[in-house]
Amino acid sequence: MKALNRPWAWSFLAAGLVWLATIWVTKGAASGGLTEAALTFAAFSVLVGIGQMFVITLGPGNIDLSVPATMTLAGTLALKLMDGAEGMVIPGLLATLGVGIAVGLANYALIKALRIPPIIATLSMSFIIQSIAIWSNRGIRIKPPESLASFTTSSTLTVPNVALVALAVSIAAWVLLNRSVYGRQVAAIGQSLPAARMAGVPVDGVRLATYVLCATLAALAGFLLSCFSGGAALNMGNEYLLMSIAVVVIGGSAVAGGDSNVPGIWGAGLFMFLIVSMLNTYQFQAGYRLILTGLIIIAVILLASGRKGGRP
Amino acid sequence: MTRTILMASAALACLAGTGFADTSDKRIALSNNYAGNSWRQAMLESWAKVTGQAVTDGVVAAADAFTTAENQATEQAAQIQNMILQGYDAIVVNAASPTALNGAIKEACDAGIIVVSFDGIVDEPCAWRVAVDFEAMGKSQLDYLKTAMPDGGALLEIRGLAGVFVDDAISAGIHAGVEENPNFTIAGSVHGDWAQDVAQKAVAGILPSLPEIAAVVTQGGDGYGAAQAFAAAGRPTPIIIMGNRQDELKWWKEQKDANGYTTMSVSIAPGVSTLAFWVAQQILDGKDVPKDLTVPFLRIDQDTLEANLETTPEGGVANVEYSQEDAIQVIEAAK
């Protein structure tokens, strides 16, 4: 049972059980296809989830609600810039990163210079970003360059390429969070902002970097998602707002900040996709499906937080 | 001098269109609850185009469009009350709710105003309803599949947004069609929320657990996403019924050119707002119009694909605008 003391273990356990329950119906025939689909869609949740995790780690009140709009804007602008041309892949990627950095800087400018709480600042920023996305392209679907389309939809050694990208980002994030000065500073700010300030942590610099990191990962996820699904759409980021927060919480990171982990985000991302697949496969009515999804998520969070024993 | 010529030509125009003169001083308002997607944008554009022409021709005196910001019934009820005060002769309404506007609608009727609801219809008996037979739309998909693949097969159903009556109605039509054609079975059903990316994700999740799928029955706005999911899973592309969106038609055309892919596409034309306009005009003209009218679907087949794709704007929805003659036909058919 020692493994279950890891905060992220429960999300993997839940994902594994749901996977087994789904395979059970199809008598094992679907295991390969289901795993591949789960890895693909979990990859997008993981990318936005990691960014949101760093922000949430900064402590109470820190959250980025501009994730969906950033995804939409990055996908829209990058695909419009590339216009299907192979030679424009690098500029498209640079535009994506540019959108992320610009949104992150603007978010923190609102939070710091105008002293607006992050939840309001990022929400109002998301309206501005979404309007720019609508204005720039009116939702017209432009195809990605063929090389990007085939890269995002194919696999290397049976592992989807987008999952490999997300895995590389995850490893970097793990090193950043657990082994770098920056990561320790983020956690220190989340545990106690006054204490971190006293200890000489450059609070503003660290927070700024974190909001930029979150927006950049959201932009990257939007870029990959629009290449994967054959074009950007104005509503493509919608479900990733709650998703980015849900995977952090289900993954066992502390909602109050200061204590986070990267592996749990993978478990939670897989779980969030598989739970919908399982209930679809069992042919539940939509109403029951939503109720069951809610109940199961509550159960996983309760189990995951129960490990702390006496701690509130 | 110019003025006299203008008036003379206006009089001539009135003579040319018989019955026009009776409504030339009437004012019609459009009360619309929502404008935030491509379908509604096309709906408003069609209204502006057709009614603008009608005003220029002197058929009616005014045809103003008003859209509420928040898609809420209370806001729309207040908007309708304003229209009553402004003295419009008829109100054409796409309602936020079938029941919540009844009070305001009744007030309008009591003030002697003609109320015609369409698309989002109201159940207040004093109003006219230009309704869509969504059940028949669902069933028409099975009628097509029956001839396209007489041997039948397993179907994947993509539904819309759970809890909206349109979703229940289209799905009921599809299930009724399946019952009539026992060759077909529904192997799986997912909710795609009428959005390509949601549909793609939902289909990708259920696809591994399904047997070979012969056809995908849909509700519109989800066909392209389904095609992407089948391609990503490395499965052969089944017949996917489309919903008249430009990206769907474009994909269909590419497949048709590449490998002779066949399917059909069905949805409601956003120009239905112009049909409601002409119905209101006919009622004002004193014509006897039944309270319940049915909108024809806009169906696109293999041979009409190119023509429709050409006239559909990028990112938009295939559309037709209705004329006064179309409205008269629909009214006659309902009698």
XYZ file of C-alpha atoms in Angstrom:
647
model
C 0.000 0.000 0.000
C 3.009 2.253 0.210
C 2.601 3.248 -3.421
C -0.813 4.707 -2.643
C 0.824 7.266 -0.372
C 2.027 9.018 -3.474
C -0.447 11.812 -4.157
C -0.613 10.948 -7.836
C -1.217 7.221 -7.426
C -4.992 7.496 -7.175
C -5.436 9.134 -10.537
C -3.514 6.317 -12.231
C -5.442 3.705 -10.279
C -8.728 5.311 -11.366
C -7.609 5.547 -14.993
C -6.505 1.891 -14.937
C -9.801 0.668 -13.491
C -11.844 2.639 -16.010
C -9.632 1.299 -18.815
C -10.213 -2.286 -17.638
C -13.958 -1.698 -17.325
C -14.109 -0.413 -20.901
C -12.012 -3.250 -22.307
C -14.208 -5.713 -20.402
C -17.208 -4.882 -22.607
C -15.300 -5.357 -25.826
C -13.589 -8.535 -24.570
C -10.123 -7.070 -25.041
C -10.530 -6.400 -28.736
C -10.277 -2.650 -28.363
C -7.370 -2.307 -25.959
C -4.860 -1.004 -28.508
C -7.130 1.537 -30.156
C -8.543 2.777 -26.867
C -5.100 3.255 -25.347
C -3.898 5.140 -28.372
C -6.938 7.445 -28.413
C -6.611 8.022 -24.655
C -2.926 8.917 -24.950
C -3.662 11.310 -27.810
C -6.413 13.268 -26.087
C -4.753 13.095 -22.668
C -1.712 14.773 -24.246
C -3.682 17.994 -24.885
C -5.077 17.985 -21.334
C -1.564 17.373 -19.959
C -0.064 20.328 -21.831
C -2.641 22.824 -20.536
C -2.721 21.063 -17.153
C 1.014 21.482 -16.523
C 0.816 25.209 -17.175
C -2.207 25.553 -14.912
C -0.428 23.452 -12.252
C 2.477 25.903 -12.027
C 0.019 28.805 -11.690
C -2.062 27.037 -9.035
C 1.138 26.152 -7.145
C 1.724 29.890 -6.670
C -0.899 29.794 -3.947
C -4.495 30.831 -3.176
C -6.135 33.050 -5.774
C -3.735 32.183 -8.585
C -5.454 30.718 -11.632
C -5.370 31.311 -15.380
C -8.829 31.459 -16.979
C -7.499 32.643 -20.332
C -6.333 29.126 -21.318
C -9.176 28.369 -23.821
C -8.951 31.752 -25.549
C -5.160 31.490 -25.779
C -5.486 28.064 -27.410
C -7.983 29.437 -29.929
C -5.911 32.510 -30.765
C -2.664 30.552 -31.164
C -4.307 27.942 -33.395
C -6.101 30.564 -35.482
C -3.125 32.870 -36.004
C -0.572 30.124 -36.617
C -2.717 28.313 -39.181
C -3.570 31.544 -40.924
C 0.125 32.474 -41.081
C 1.202 29.058 -42.384
C -1.745 28.855 -44.810
C -0.915 25.230 -45.494
C 2.618 25.955 -46.737
C 5.365 23.548 -45.658
C 8.023 26.258 -45.518
C 6.059 28.211 -42.933
C 6.068 25.564 -40.181
C 8.833 27.259 -38.164
C 7.266 30.758 -38.435
C 3.937 29.211 -37.407
C 5.515 27.666 -34.333
C 7.242 30.957 -33.504
C 3.911 32.794 -33.840
C 2.400 30.283 -31.425
C 5.114 30.896 -28.858
C 4.791 34.640 -29.458
C 1.059 34.506 -28.704
C 1.781 32.590 -25.500
C 4.441 35.001 -24.281
C 2.348 38.056 -25.152
C -0.741 36.697 -23.365
C 1.316 35.745 -20.295
C 2.921 39.191 -20.098
C -0.444 40.920 -20.561
C -2.061 38.736 -17.883
C 0.609 39.559 -15.331
C 0.588 43.239 -16.300
C -3.118 43.368 -15.383
C -2.507 41.479 -12.144
C 0.502 43.515 -11.039
C 0.149 46.999 -12.505
C -3.614 47.337 -12.084
C -3.790 45.156 -8.931
C -6.649 43.087 -10.347
C -7.117 39.610 -8.785
C -5.846 36.884 -11.198
C -9.282 35.301 -11.606
C -10.747 38.595 -12.903
C -7.642 39.680 -14.814
C -7.296 36.447 -16.782
C -11.060 36.230 -17.387
C -11.223 39.725 -18.855
C -8.051 39.034 -20.816
C -9.715 35.931 -22.270
C -12.563 38.070 -23.691
C -10.009 40.311 -25.393
C -8.035 37.352 -26.766
C -11.176 35.593 -27.995
C -12.323 38.777 -29.752
C -8.952 39.097 -31.473
C -9.302 35.482 -32.628
C -12.803 36.128 -34.019
C -11.721 39.388 -35.621
C -8.560 37.963 -37.180
C -10.178 35.120 -39.067
C -13.970 34.937 -38.475
C -13.637 31.252 -37.650
C -12.681 30.191 -41.152
C -11.083 26.761 -41.101
C -7.626 26.798 -42.727
C -5.904 23.457 -43.195
C -2.525 22.836 -41.515
C 0.538 22.004 -43.637
C 0.482 18.324 -44.599
C 3.646 17.513 -42.627
C 2.170 18.908 -39.390
C -1.189 17.215 -39.979
C 0.426 13.824 -40.453
C 2.876 14.350 -37.566
C 0.094 15.122 -35.070
C -2.169 12.289 -36.212
C 0.401 9.494 -36.488
C 2.394 7.409 -34.019
C 5.996 6.427 -33.375
C 6.359 2.841 -32.106
C 2.593 2.756 -31.373
C 2.822 5.871 -29.165
C 0.999 8.904 -30.635
C 3.393 11.721 -31.518
C 1.411 14.338 -29.584
C 1.755 12.144 -26.498
C 5.536 12.070 -27.037
C 5.580 15.872 -27.218
C 3.533 16.076 -24.022
C 5.850 13.528 -22.381
C 8.928 15.580 -23.243
C 7.254 18.702 -21.846
C 6.266 16.740 -18.719
C 9.824 15.595 -18.070
C 11.083 19.142 -18.471
C 8.323 20.358 -16.147
C 9.211 17.701 -13.571
C 12.862 18.765 -13.593
C 11.814 22.405 -13.421
C 9.457 21.838 -10.497
C 11.541 19.443 -8.408
C 15.148 20.047 -9.317
C 15.473 23.724 -10.221
C 15.720 26.875 -8.130
C 12.712 28.274 -10.020
C 10.551 25.296 -9.048
C 11.493 25.580 -5.371
C 10.720 29.299 -5.522
C 7.270 28.643 -7.022
C 6.513 26.164 -4.225
C 7.896 28.549 -1.585
C 5.638 31.376 -2.803
C 2.660 29.007 -2.742
C 3.359 27.901 0.809
C 3.764 31.407 2.160
C 4.192 34.541 0.114
C 5.456 36.766 2.965
C 7.964 34.123 4.031
C 9.210 33.725 0.468
C 9.612 37.480 0.157
C 11.562 37.630 3.441
C 13.785 34.823 2.219
C 14.717 36.919 -0.776
C 12.731 35.090 -3.455
C 12.147 37.435 -6.432
C 8.388 37.052 -6.104
C 7.325 39.187 -9.061
C 9.832 37.687 -11.459
C 8.817 34.159 -10.540
C 5.095 34.877 -10.814
C 5.562 36.631 -14.160
C 7.552 33.683 -15.516
C 4.857 31.295 -14.328
C 1.979 33.109 -16.074
C 4.078 33.284 -19.247
C 4.843 29.561 -18.975
C 1.153 28.708 -18.563
C 0.061 30.823 -21.547
C 2.878 29.431 -23.707
C 1.894 25.826 -22.968
C -1.768 26.679 -23.692
C -0.705 28.223 -27.008
C 1.323 25.110 -27.865
C -1.638 22.877 -27.019
C -3.882 25.030 -29.237
C -1.377 24.822 -32.076
C -1.109 21.022 -31.872
C -4.870 20.575 -31.439
C -5.690 22.633 -34.513
C -3.128 20.689 -36.575
C -4.549 17.442 -35.198
C -8.190 18.231 -36.004
C -7.590 19.719 -39.445
C -8.025 23.402 -38.615
C -8.730 25.868 -35.820
C -12.294 26.579 -34.667
C -13.481 29.461 -32.503
C -14.851 27.164 -29.813
C -12.004 24.639 -29.817
C -10.592 25.634 -26.411
C -13.907 25.606 -24.549
C -13.651 22.339 -22.686
C -10.000 22.869 -21.736
C -10.776 25.516 -19.108
C -12.325 23.097 -16.644
C -10.110 20.303 -17.935
C -6.889 22.183 -17.109
C -8.049 22.724 -13.521
C -9.589 19.259 -13.117
C -6.424 17.383 -14.100
C -4.408 19.390 -11.553
C -6.847 18.624 -8.741
C -7.491 14.975 -9.621
C -3.755 14.512 -10.112
C -3.255 15.142 -6.406
C -1.811 18.653 -6.436
C -2.929 20.880 -3.572
C -5.624 23.348 -4.680
C -4.299 25.823 -2.111
C -0.899 25.765 -3.817
C 2.608 25.015 -2.667
C 2.498 21.251 -3.229
C 2.268 19.903 -6.773
C 3.300 16.933 -8.837
C 3.631 16.275 -12.563
C 2.865 12.526 -12.907
C -0.655 12.923 -11.486
C -1.586 15.156 -14.404
C -1.017 12.249 -16.776
C -3.122 9.912 -14.657
C -5.872 12.513 -14.467
C -5.717 13.356 -18.187
C -6.074 9.681 -19.120
C -8.831 9.239 -16.557
C -10.866 12.217 -17.815
C -10.862 10.838 -21.367
C -11.447 7.199 -20.425
C -14.376 7.923 -18.112
C -16.367 9.441 -20.998
C -15.378 6.560 -23.293
C -16.418 4.000 -20.697
C -19.844 5.537 -20.087
C -20.369 5.911 -23.858
C -19.382 2.290 -24.387
C -21.837 1.165 -21.706
C -24.528 3.165 -23.587
C -25.612 5.288 -20.636
C -28.124 8.086 -21.301
C -26.595 11.560 -21.361
C -28.144 12.579 -18.031
C -26.840 9.555 -16.117
C -23.490 9.911 -17.856
C -22.964 13.441 -16.551
C -24.099 12.515 -13.037
C -21.800 9.480 -12.957
C -18.857 11.518 -14.266
C -19.371 14.020 -11.451
C -19.732 11.350 -8.765
C -16.647 9.436 -9.884
C -14.516 12.600 -9.958
C -15.642 13.489 -6.425
C -14.802 9.958 -5.269
C -11.298 10.077 -6.764
C -10.561 13.469 -5.203
C -11.815 12.290 -1.798
C -9.619 9.185 -1.945
C -6.626 11.139 -3.163
C -6.889 13.736 -0.393
C -7.697 11.153 2.291
C -4.060 10.030 2.237
C -2.995 13.078 4.219
C -4.588 11.755 7.379
C -4.691 14.498 9.983
C -3.871 17.327 7.625
C -6.860 19.439 6.582
C -39.870 66.038 -61.538
C -37.594 63.245 -60.392
C -39.939 62.801 -57.500
C -42.920 62.245 -59.746
C -41.028 59.655 -61.783
C -39.986 57.860 -58.602
C -43.527 57.797 -57.317
C -44.846 56.641 -60.649
C -42.365 53.787 -60.798
C -43.196 52.858 -57.221
C -46.854 52.765 -58.155
C -46.017 50.608 -61.159
C -44.029 48.232 -58.992
C -46.998 47.950 -56.680
C -49.282 47.170 -59.577
C -46.893 44.567 -60.911
C -46.879 42.600 -57.663
C -50.550 41.987 -57.014
C -51.630 42.451 -53.437
C -48.482 44.353 -52.510
C -50.211 47.656 -52.006
C -52.126 46.533 -48.928
C -49.031 46.151 -46.764
C -46.971 49.058 -48.068
C -47.541 51.100 -44.873
C -46.961 48.147 -42.496
C -43.891 47.834 -40.271
C -42.427 44.452 -39.296
C -39.822 43.834 -36.575
C -37.516 40.852 -36.043
C -36.921 39.851 -32.436
C -33.877 37.570 -32.328
C -32.428 35.997 -29.191
C -28.877 35.082 -30.254
C -26.290 35.897 -32.923
C -23.164 34.062 -31.765
C -22.631 31.363 -34.395
C -22.288 31.098 -38.170
C -25.872 29.877 -38.628
C -27.370 32.883 -36.838
C -25.037 35.278 -38.650
C -26.255 33.894 -41.992
C -29.847 34.121 -40.743
C -29.472 37.847 -39.996
C -27.702 38.500 -43.296
C -30.518 36.825 -45.248
C -33.079 38.887 -43.339
C -31.244 42.131 -44.115
C -30.901 41.243 -47.793
C -34.458 40.081 -48.511
C -36.367 42.538 -46.326
C -34.146 45.429 -47.446
C -35.221 44.696 -51.000
C -38.845 44.403 -49.904
C -38.681 47.832 -48.248
C -37.043 49.360 -51.331
C -39.781 47.835 -53.486
C -42.426 49.314 -51.210
C -43.873 45.961 -50.152
C -43.607 46.968 -46.498
C -42.648 50.245 -44.834
C -39.988 48.851 -42.495
C -38.405 45.535 -41.451
C -36.039 46.182 -38.558
C -33.947 43.452 -36.902
C -33.184 43.458 -33.165
C -30.966 40.945 -31.356
C -30.716 40.577 -27.585
C -27.232 40.423 -26.098
C -27.592 37.706 -23.505
C -29.829 35.027 -25.074
C -32.235 35.299 -22.135
C -36.015 35.061 -22.178
C -36.549 37.967 -19.764
C -34.479 40.277 -21.938
C -36.340 39.193 -25.058
C -39.729 39.676 -23.362
C -38.746 43.269 -22.557
C -37.623 43.721 -26.150
C -41.010 42.524 -27.455
C -42.801 44.919 -25.080
C -40.733 47.755 -26.535
C -41.797 46.696 -30.023
C -45.449 46.848 -28.951
C -44.914 50.417 -27.707
C -43.138 51.352 -30.928
C -46.280 50.360 -32.816
C -45.036 47.625 -35.153
C -47.760 45.868 -37.109
C -46.093 42.467 -36.977
C -43.311 40.869 -34.934
C -41.282 37.966 -36.308
C -39.596 36.162 -33.424
C -36.877 33.534 -32.995
C -37.525 32.788 -29.335
C -35.134 32.019 -26.497
C -37.765 29.759 -24.941
C -40.982 28.102 -26.212
C -42.913 29.107 -23.078
C -41.197 31.958 -21.213
C -42.163 34.610 -23.779
C -45.858 33.709 -23.797
C -46.858 36.675 -21.614
C -45.206 39.236 -23.865
C -46.506 37.488 -26.997
C -50.067 37.547 -25.634
C -49.734 41.280 -24.908
C -48.664 41.828 -28.516
C -51.620 39.818 -29.861
C -54.019 41.740 -27.611
C -52.614 44.966 -29.058
C -53.565 43.688 -32.505
C -50.039 42.795 -33.567
C -49.370 39.751 -35.734
C -46.726 37.471 -34.151
C -44.918 34.870 -36.267
C -42.393 32.614 -34.519
C -39.857 30.506 -36.413
C -36.933 28.151 -35.638
C -37.205 28.796 -31.892
C -41.019 28.707 -31.844
C -43.445 29.717 -29.054
C -46.475 27.753 -27.888
C -48.765 30.740 -27.190
C -51.821 29.869 -29.364
C -52.314 33.401 -30.732
C -48.930 33.277 -32.521
C -48.110 31.608 -35.830
C -45.404 28.941 -35.926
C -43.020 28.348 -38.828
C -41.609 25.122 -37.416
C -38.981 22.631 -38.419
C -39.974 18.983 -38.442
C -36.744 17.816 -36.810
C -38.066 14.289 -36.434
C -38.612 14.021 -40.183
C -35.113 15.415 -40.676
C -33.679 12.597 -38.569
C -35.768 10.011 -40.367
C -34.735 11.272 -43.808
C -31.177 10.113 -43.023
C -32.376 6.513 -42.723
C -34.445 6.884 -45.909
C -31.252 7.833 -47.698
C -29.176 5.040 -46.141
C -31.858 2.481 -47.000
C -31.315 3.142 -50.703
C -27.559 3.736 -50.455
C -26.878 0.455 -48.639
C -29.863 -1.932 -48.900
C -28.013 -4.604 -46.897
C -27.932 -2.358 -43.853
C -25.228 -2.382 -41.195
C -24.103 -0.901 -37.909
C -24.657 2.831 -37.343
C -22.881 5.293 -35.083
C -25.174 8.078 -33.897
C -23.729 11.500 -33.070
C -26.227 13.506 -31.052
C -26.264 17.231 -30.277
C -26.328 19.060 -26.965
C -27.970 16.945 -24.239
C -31.141 18.492 -22.826
C -32.115 20.591 -25.858
C -35.419 19.553 -27.480
C -33.908 19.667 -30.983
C -31.469 16.918 -29.983
C -34.298 14.698 -28.680
C -36.441 15.309 -31.781
C -33.746 14.508 -34.373
C -32.647 11.458 -32.397
C -36.262 10.237 -32.105
C -36.573 10.485 -35.906
C -33.373 8.504 -36.406
C -34.497 5.788 -33.986
C -37.924 5.601 -35.655
C -36.151 5.124 -38.982
C -33.990 2.346 -37.550
C -37.065 0.581 -36.205
C -38.631 0.611 -39.676
C -35.442 -0.762 -41.224
C -34.312 -3.667 -39.044
C -31.270 -4.143 -41.318
C -29.738 -1.244 -39.443
C -28.651 -1.253 -35.808
C -27.311 1.615 -33.712
C -24.028 0.270 -32.395
C -23.088 3.340 -30.401
C -24.233 6.836 -29.565
C -22.224 9.860 -28.405
C -22.917 13.551 -27.837
C -20.989 15.884 -30.145
C -22.635 19.159 -29.020
C -22.990 20.213 -32.711
C -19.269 21.101 -32.662
C -16.604 19.448 -34.824
C -13.896 19.134 -32.137
C -16.232 17.773 -29.455
C -17.611 15.242 -31.935
C -14.095 14.188 -32.944
C -13.085 13.520 -29.350
C -16.275 11.646 -28.492
C -16.079 9.475 -31.617
C -12.383 8.721 -31.024
C -13.282 7.525 -27.532
C -16.014 5.087 -28.506
C -14.635 3.925 -31.861
C -12.228 1.275 -30.520
C -15.105 -0.547 -28.833
C -17.306 -0.619 -31.941
C -17.602 -3.190 -34.734
C -17.212 -2.042 -38.336
C -19.396 1.017 -38.823
C -21.351 1.252 -42.078
C -22.634 4.800 -41.617
C -22.663 7.712 -39.198
C -25.977 9.498 -38.571
C -25.534 13.070 -37.358
C -27.278 16.312 -36.430
C -25.165 18.877 -38.287
C -21.888 20.566 -37.359
C -20.327 17.228 -36.408
C -19.635 15.365 -39.674
C -16.161 16.766 -40.301
C -15.024 15.908 -36.759
C -16.326 12.347 -37.185
C -14.395 11.988 -40.450
C -11.208 13.143 -38.691
C -11.726 10.611 -35.895
C -12.150 7.716 -38.354
C -9.024 8.796 -40.225
C -6.988 9.086 -37.007
C -8.061 5.602 -35.912
C -7.000 4.202 -39.292
C -10.498 2.946 -40.004
C -12.213 2.959 -43.410
C -14.438 6.034 -43.783
C -18.126 5.077 -43.571
C -20.992 7.078 -45.097
C -21.142 10.150 -42.871
C -24.320 12.212 -43.209
C -23.328 15.878 -43.323
C -25.067 19.003 -42.001
C -24.538 21.635 -44.728
C -21.538 23.332 -43.020
C -18.972 24.612 -45.458
C -16.076 22.583 -43.958
C -18.194 19.431 -44.242
C -19.118 20.102 -47.874
C -15.502 20.878 -48.731
C -14.298 17.624 -47.182
C -17.040 15.713 -49.038
C -15.979 17.309 -52.340
C -12.327 16.351 -51.757
C -13.312 12.745 -51.019
C -15.674 12.662 -53.990
C -12.897 13.811 -56.327
C -10.353 11.450 -54.794
C -12.318 8.214 -54.527
C -15.947 8.755 -55.591
C -17.206 9.031 -51.991
C -20.994 9.395 -51.765
C -23.227 10.720 -49.002
C -25.902 13.366 -48.478
C -26.248 16.467 -46.368
C -29.338 17.884 -44.690
C -30.078 20.841 -42.416
C -32.274 23.896 -42.114
C -31.352 26.914 -44.244
C -30.702 30.028 -42.127
C -32.783 31.900 -44.698
C -35.862 30.516 -42.923
C -36.033 33.974 -41.334
C -37.067 35.341 -44.734
C -39.813 32.722 -45.029
C -41.182 33.915 -41.672
C -41.006 37.479 -42.971
C -43.115 36.681 -46.032
C -45.587 34.707 -43.919
C -46.039 37.778 -41.697
C -46.492 39.916 -44.800
C -49.153 37.534 -46.142
C -51.063 37.632 -42.843
C -50.924 41.444 -42.828
C -52.227 41.322 -46.380
C -55.351 39.657 -45.040
C -54.602 36.151 -46.333
C -55.978 33.183 -44.459
C -52.886 31.471 -43.024
C -52.971 28.315 -40.848
C -51.263 28.717 -37.464
C -48.794 25.865 -37.993
C -46.506 25.853 -41.013
C -43.587 23.553 -41.759
C -40.219 24.615 -43.146
C -38.761 22.536 -45.956
C -35.235 21.143 -45.294
C -32.282 22.094 -47.401
C -30.891 18.809 -48.679
C -27.697 18.490 -50.704
C -27.024 15.377 -52.780
C -24.152 14.039 -54.830
C -25.163 15.988 -57.958
C -25.991 19.290 -56.214
C -22.824 19.329 -54.077
C -20.679 21.502 -56.344
C -23.365 24.134 -56.878
C -24.032 24.431 -53.148
C -20.357 24.461 -52.198
C -19.791 27.333 -54.598
C -22.494 29.514 -53.068
C -21.618 28.732 -49.441
C -19.210 31.266 -47.883
C -15.993 29.974 -46.238
C -16.765 28.955 -42.681
C -20.515 29.424 -43.270
C -23.616 27.300 -43.814
C -25.392 26.438 -47.073
C -28.338 28.773 -47.440
C -31.427 29.610 -49.483
C -33.490 32.760 -49.262
C -37.235 32.489 -49.695
C -39.507 34.573 -51.887
C -43.107 35.598 -51.497
C -44.108 32.787 -53.876
C -42.307 30.234 -51.661
C -44.251 31.494 -48.652
C -47.559 31.220 -50.522
C -46.670 27.644 -51.497
C -45.839 26.700 -47.902
C -49.123 28.254 -46.739
C -51.144 26.399 -49.395
C -49.438 23.126 -48.479
C -50.474 23.527 -44.830
C -54.163 24.043 -45.605
